[in-house]
CSV table of C-alpha atoms in Angstrom, one decimal:
chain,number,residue,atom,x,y,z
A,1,UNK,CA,10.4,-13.0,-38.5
A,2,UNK,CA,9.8,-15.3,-35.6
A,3,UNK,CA,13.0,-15.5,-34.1
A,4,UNK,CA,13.1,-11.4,-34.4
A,5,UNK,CA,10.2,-11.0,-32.5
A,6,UNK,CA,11.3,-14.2,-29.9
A,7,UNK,CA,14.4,-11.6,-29.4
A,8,UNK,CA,12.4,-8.5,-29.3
A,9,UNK,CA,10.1,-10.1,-26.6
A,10,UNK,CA,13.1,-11.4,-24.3
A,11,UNK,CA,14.5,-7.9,-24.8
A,12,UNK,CA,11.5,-6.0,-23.8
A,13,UNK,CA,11.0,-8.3,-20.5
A,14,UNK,CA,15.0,-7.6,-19.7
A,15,UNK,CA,14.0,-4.3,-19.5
A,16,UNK,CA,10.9,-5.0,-17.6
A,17,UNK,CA,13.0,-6.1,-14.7
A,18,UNK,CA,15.6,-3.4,-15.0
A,19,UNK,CA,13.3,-0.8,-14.6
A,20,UNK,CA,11.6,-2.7,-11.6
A,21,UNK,CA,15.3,-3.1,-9.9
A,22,UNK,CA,15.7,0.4,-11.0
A,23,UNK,CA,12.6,1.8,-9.2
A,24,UNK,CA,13.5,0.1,-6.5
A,25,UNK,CA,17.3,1.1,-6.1
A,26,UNK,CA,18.6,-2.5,-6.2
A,27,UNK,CA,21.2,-4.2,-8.5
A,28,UNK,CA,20.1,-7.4,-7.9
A,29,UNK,CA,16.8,-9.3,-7.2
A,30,UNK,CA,17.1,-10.6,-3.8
A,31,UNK,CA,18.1,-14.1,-3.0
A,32,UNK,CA,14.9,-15.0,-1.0
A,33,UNK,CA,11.8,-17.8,-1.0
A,34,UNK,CA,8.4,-17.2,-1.6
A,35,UNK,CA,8.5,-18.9,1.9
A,36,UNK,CA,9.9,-16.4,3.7
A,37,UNK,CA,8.2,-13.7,1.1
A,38,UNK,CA,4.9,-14.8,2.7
A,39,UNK,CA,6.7,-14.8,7.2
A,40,UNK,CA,7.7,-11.3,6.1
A,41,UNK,CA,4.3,-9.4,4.9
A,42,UNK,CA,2.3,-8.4,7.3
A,43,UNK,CA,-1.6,-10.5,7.4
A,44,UNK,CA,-3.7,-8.1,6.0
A,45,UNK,CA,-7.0,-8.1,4.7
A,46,UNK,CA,-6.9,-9.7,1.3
A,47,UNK,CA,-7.2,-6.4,-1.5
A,48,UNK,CA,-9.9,-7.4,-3.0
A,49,UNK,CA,-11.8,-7.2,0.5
A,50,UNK,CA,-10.4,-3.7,0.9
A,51,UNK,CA,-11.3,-2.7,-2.7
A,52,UNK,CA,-15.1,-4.2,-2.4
A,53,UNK,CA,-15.0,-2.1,0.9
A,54,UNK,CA,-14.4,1.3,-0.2
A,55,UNK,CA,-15.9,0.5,-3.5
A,56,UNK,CA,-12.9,2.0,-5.5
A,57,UNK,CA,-13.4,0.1,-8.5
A,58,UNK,CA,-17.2,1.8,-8.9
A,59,UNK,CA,-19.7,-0.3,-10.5
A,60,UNK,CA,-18.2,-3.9,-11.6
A,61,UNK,CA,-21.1,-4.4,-13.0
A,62,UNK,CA,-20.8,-1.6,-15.4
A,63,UNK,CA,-19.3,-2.1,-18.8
A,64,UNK,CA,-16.4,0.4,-19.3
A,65,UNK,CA,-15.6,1.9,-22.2
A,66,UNK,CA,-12.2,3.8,-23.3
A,67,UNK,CA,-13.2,6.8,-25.5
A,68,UNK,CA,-10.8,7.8,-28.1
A,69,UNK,CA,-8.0,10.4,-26.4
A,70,UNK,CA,-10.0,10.3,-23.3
A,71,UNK,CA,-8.3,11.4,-20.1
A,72,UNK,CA,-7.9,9.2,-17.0
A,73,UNK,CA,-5.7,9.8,-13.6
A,74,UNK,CA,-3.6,6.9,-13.1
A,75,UNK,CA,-3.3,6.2,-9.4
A,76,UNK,CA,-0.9,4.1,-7.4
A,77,UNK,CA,-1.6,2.0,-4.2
A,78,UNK,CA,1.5,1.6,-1.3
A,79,UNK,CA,1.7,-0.1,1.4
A,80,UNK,CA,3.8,1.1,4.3
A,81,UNK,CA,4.6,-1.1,7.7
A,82,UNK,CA,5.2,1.0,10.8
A,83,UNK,CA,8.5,1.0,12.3
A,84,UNK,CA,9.8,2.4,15.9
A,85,UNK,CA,9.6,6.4,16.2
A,86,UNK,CA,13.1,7.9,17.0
A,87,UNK,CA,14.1,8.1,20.5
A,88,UNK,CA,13.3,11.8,21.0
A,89,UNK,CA,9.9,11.2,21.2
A,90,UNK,CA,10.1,8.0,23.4
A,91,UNK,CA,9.9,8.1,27.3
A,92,UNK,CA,12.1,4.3,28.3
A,93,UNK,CA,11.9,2.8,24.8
A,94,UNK,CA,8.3,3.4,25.0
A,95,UNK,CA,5.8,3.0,22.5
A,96,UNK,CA,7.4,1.0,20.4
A,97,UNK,CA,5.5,1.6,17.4
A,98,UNK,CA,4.4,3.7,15.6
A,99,UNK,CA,6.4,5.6,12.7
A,100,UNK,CA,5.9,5.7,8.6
A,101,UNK,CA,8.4,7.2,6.3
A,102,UNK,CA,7.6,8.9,3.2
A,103,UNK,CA,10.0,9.4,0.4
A,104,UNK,CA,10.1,13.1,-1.5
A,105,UNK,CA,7.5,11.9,-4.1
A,106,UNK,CA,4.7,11.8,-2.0
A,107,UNK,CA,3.1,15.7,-2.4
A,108,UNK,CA,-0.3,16.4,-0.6
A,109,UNK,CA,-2.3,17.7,-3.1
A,110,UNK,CA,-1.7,14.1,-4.8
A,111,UNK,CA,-3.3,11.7,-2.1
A,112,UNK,CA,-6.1,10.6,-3.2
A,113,UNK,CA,-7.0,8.2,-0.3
A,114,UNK,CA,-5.0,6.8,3.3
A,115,UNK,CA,-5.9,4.5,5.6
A,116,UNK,CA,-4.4,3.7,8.8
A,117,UNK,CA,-5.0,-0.6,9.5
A,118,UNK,CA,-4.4,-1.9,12.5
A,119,UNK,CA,-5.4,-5.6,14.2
A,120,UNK,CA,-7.0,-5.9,17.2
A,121,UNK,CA,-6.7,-8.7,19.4
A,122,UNK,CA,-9.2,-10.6,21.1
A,123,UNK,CA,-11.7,-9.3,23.8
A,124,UNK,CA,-13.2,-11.1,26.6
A,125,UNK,CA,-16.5,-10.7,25.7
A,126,UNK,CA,-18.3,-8.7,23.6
A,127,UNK,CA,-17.2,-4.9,24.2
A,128,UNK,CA,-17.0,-1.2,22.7
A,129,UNK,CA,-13.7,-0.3,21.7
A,130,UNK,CA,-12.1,2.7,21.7
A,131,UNK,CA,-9.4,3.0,19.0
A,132,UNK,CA,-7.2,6.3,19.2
A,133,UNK,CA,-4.5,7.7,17.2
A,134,UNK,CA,-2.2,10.7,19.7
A,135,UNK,CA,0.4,12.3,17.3
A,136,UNK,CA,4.2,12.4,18.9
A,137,UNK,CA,6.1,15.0,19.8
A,138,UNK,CA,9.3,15.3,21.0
A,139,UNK,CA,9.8,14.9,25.2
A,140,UNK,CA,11.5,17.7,25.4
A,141,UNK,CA,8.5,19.8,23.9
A,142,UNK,CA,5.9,18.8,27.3
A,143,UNK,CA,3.0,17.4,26.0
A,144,UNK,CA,4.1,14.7,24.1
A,145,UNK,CA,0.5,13.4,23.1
A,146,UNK,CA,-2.0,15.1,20.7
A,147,UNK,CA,-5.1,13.0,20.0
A,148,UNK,CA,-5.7,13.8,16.2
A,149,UNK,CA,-8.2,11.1,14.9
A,150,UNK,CA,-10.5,8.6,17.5
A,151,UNK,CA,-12.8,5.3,16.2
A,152,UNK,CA,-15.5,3.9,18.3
A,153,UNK,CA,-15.7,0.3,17.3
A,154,UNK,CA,-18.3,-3.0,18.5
A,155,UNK,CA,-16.6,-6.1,18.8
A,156,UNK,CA,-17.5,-9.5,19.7
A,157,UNK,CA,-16.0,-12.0,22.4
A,158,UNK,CA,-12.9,-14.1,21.2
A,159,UNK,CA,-12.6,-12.6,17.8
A,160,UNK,CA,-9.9,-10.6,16.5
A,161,UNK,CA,-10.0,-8.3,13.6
A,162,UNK,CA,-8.6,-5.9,11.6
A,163,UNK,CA,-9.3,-2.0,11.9
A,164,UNK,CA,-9.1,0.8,9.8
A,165,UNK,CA,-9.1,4.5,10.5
A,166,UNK,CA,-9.1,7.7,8.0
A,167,UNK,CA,-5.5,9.4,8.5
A,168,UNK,CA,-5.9,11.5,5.0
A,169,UNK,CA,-5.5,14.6,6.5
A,170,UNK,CA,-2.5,13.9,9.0
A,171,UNK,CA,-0.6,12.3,6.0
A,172,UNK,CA,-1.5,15.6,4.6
A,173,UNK,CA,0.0,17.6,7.6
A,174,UNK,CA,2.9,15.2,7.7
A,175,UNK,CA,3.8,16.1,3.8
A,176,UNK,CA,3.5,19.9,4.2
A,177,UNK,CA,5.3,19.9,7.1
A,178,UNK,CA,7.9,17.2,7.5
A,179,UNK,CA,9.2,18.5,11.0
A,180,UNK,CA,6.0,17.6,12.5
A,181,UNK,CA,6.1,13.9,11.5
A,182,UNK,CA,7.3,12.0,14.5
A,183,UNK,CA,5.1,9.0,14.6
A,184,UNK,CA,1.9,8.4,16.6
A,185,UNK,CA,1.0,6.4,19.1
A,186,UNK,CA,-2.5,3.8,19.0
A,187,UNK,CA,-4.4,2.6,21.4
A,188,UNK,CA,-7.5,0.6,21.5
A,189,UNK,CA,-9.0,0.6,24.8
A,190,UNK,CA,-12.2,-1.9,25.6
A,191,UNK,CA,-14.5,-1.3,28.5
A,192,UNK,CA,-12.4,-2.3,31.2
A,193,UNK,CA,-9.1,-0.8,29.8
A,194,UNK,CA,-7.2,-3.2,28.0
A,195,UNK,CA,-5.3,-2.1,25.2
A,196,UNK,CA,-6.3,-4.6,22.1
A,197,UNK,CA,-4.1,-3.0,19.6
A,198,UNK,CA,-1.1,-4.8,18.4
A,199,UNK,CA,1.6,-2.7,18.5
A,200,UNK,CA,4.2,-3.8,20.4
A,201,UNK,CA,3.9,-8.0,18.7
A,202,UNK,CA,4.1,-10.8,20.9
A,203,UNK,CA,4.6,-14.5,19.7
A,204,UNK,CA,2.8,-15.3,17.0
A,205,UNK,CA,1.6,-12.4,16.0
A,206,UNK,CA,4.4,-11.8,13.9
A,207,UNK,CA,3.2,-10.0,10.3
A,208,UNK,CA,0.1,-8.1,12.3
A,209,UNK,CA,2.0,-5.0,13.1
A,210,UNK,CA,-0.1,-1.5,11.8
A,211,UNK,CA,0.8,-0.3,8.3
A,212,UNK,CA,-0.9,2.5,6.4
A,213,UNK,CA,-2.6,2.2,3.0
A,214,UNK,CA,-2.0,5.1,0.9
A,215,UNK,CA,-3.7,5.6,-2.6
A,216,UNK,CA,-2.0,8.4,-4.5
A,217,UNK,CA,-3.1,10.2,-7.7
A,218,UNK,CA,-0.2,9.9,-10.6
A,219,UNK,CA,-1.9,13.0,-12.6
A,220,UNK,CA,-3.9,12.4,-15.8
A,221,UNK,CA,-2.6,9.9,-18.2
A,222,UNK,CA,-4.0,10.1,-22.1
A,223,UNK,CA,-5.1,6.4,-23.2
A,224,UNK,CA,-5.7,5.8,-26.8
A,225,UNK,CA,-8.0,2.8,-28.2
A,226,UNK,CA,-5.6,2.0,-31.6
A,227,UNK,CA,-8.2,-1.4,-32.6
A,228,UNK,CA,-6.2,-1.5,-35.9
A,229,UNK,CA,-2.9,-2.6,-34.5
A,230,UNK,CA,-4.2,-6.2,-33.6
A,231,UNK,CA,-4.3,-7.9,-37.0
A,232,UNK,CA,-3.2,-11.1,-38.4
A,233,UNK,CA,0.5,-12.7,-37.8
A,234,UNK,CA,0.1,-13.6,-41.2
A,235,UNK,CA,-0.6,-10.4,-42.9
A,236,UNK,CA,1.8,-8.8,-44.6
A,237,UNK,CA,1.5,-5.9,-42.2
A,238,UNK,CA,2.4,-7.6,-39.4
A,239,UNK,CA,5.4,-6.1,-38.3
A,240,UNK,CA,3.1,-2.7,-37.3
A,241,UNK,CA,1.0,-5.5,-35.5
A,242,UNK,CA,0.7,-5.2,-31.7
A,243,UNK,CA,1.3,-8.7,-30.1
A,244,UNK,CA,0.9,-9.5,-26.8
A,245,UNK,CA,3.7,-10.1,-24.0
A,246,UNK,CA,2.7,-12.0,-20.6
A,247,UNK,CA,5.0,-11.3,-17.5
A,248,UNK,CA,5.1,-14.0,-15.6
A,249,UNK,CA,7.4,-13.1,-11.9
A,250,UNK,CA,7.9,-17.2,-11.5
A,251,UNK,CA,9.5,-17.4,-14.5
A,252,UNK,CA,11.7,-14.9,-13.6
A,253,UNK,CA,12.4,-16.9,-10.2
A,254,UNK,CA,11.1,-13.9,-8.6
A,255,UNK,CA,8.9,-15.2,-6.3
A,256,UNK,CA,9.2,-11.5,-4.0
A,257,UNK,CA,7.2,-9.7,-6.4
């Protein structure tokens, strides 16, 4: 019996990682160190600091409790990094940033939450800062720049920080109307005009580049509280027995997850 359930567990964490290569659209898991894992994500704020922020967990204090056949949206959190916008909507390679892709699974009436994060670098002194987002358009079309969303942010001398910005409804624009999406352009301009926003990345401020948070709703998913299926290895029932199965990424070696 033991030796079954050894092979049932190896089987079901096969598939574990089949289905995660297969979400992906990969064959293989990549060849790569959790050293250069940690050179390639961007320094955000650490998630619990974003989750105690917007307070999406509710109450931790409060005890939850699964009722029988109750109903609960599942939701999922991405991260995107900003790449370069396309050329048409560039005047001499310039700006360099910013433009977020979204595959055909993201639908508008599904996003539940998105935030635009971008780090500012040092002022002078202590200063108001300005941060703006101008939607693209193509050169050809005139006016290039549309300010859609604009922050007014306090800072203090010699510290640098990271910034967020509601872009909800432009994500929702974007996803109605594809055509429309050709990047934006930020700016964070202190009192005397200089740009703090890190856009274009100069050394050492490689990982800081802008990258949107988006929180999307996966539709209601029905949960079921079954408190008979964890019983005794022993007991003569036990193959109807629910047994626990840890996945542990290291290991797999897959130190990317």
């Amino acid at each position: 019996t033991c030796e079954v359930r050894q092979q049932i567990k190896t089987m079901r964490l096969n598939a574990i990682k089949s289905q995660i290569l297969s979400k992906l659209r990969m064959k293989e898991a990549p060849n790569i160190s959790r050293d250069i894992v940690k050179q390639l994500l961007p320094k955000a704020p650490p998630l619990q600091q974003l989750l105690d922020q917007y307070d999406v967990l509710g109450d931790d204090n409060r005890e939850v409790v699964m009722e029988e056949d109750d109903e609960h949206a599942t939701t999922e959190t991405m991260m995107m990094i900003a790449t370069e916008p396309e050329s048409v909507a560039q005047v001499d390679g310039e700006p360099k940033c910013c433009f977020f892709s979204f595959a055909q699974r993201f639908q508008a009436n599904r996003i539940v939450r998105a935030q635009l994060w971008v780090h500012l670098r040092p002022a002078d002194e202590a200063t108001t800062v300005f941060l703006q987002i101008s939607r693209l358009m193509p050169v050809t079309d005139g006016s290039r720049h549309i300010r859609i969303r604009s922050l007014k942010i306090d800072v203090n001398a010699g510290v640098s920080s990271w910034q967020s910005i509601d872009v909800k409804q432009v994500l929702a624009v974007w996803l109605r109307q594809p055509e429309t999406n050709w990047g934006i352009e930020i700016d964070a301009f202190d009192s005397r005009g200089n740009d703090l926003a890190v856009t274009s990345t100069e050394p050492g401020e490689e990982g800081l580049q802008p990258f949107m948070e988006v929180k999307i709703s996966e539709g209601p998913k029905r949960l079921r509280r079954d408190s008979g299926l964890d019983c005794d290895e022993n007991s003569p029932e036990s193959r109807c027995c629910r047994y626990p199965l840890t996945v542990d990424f290291e290991d797999f070696g897959w130190d990317w997850i």
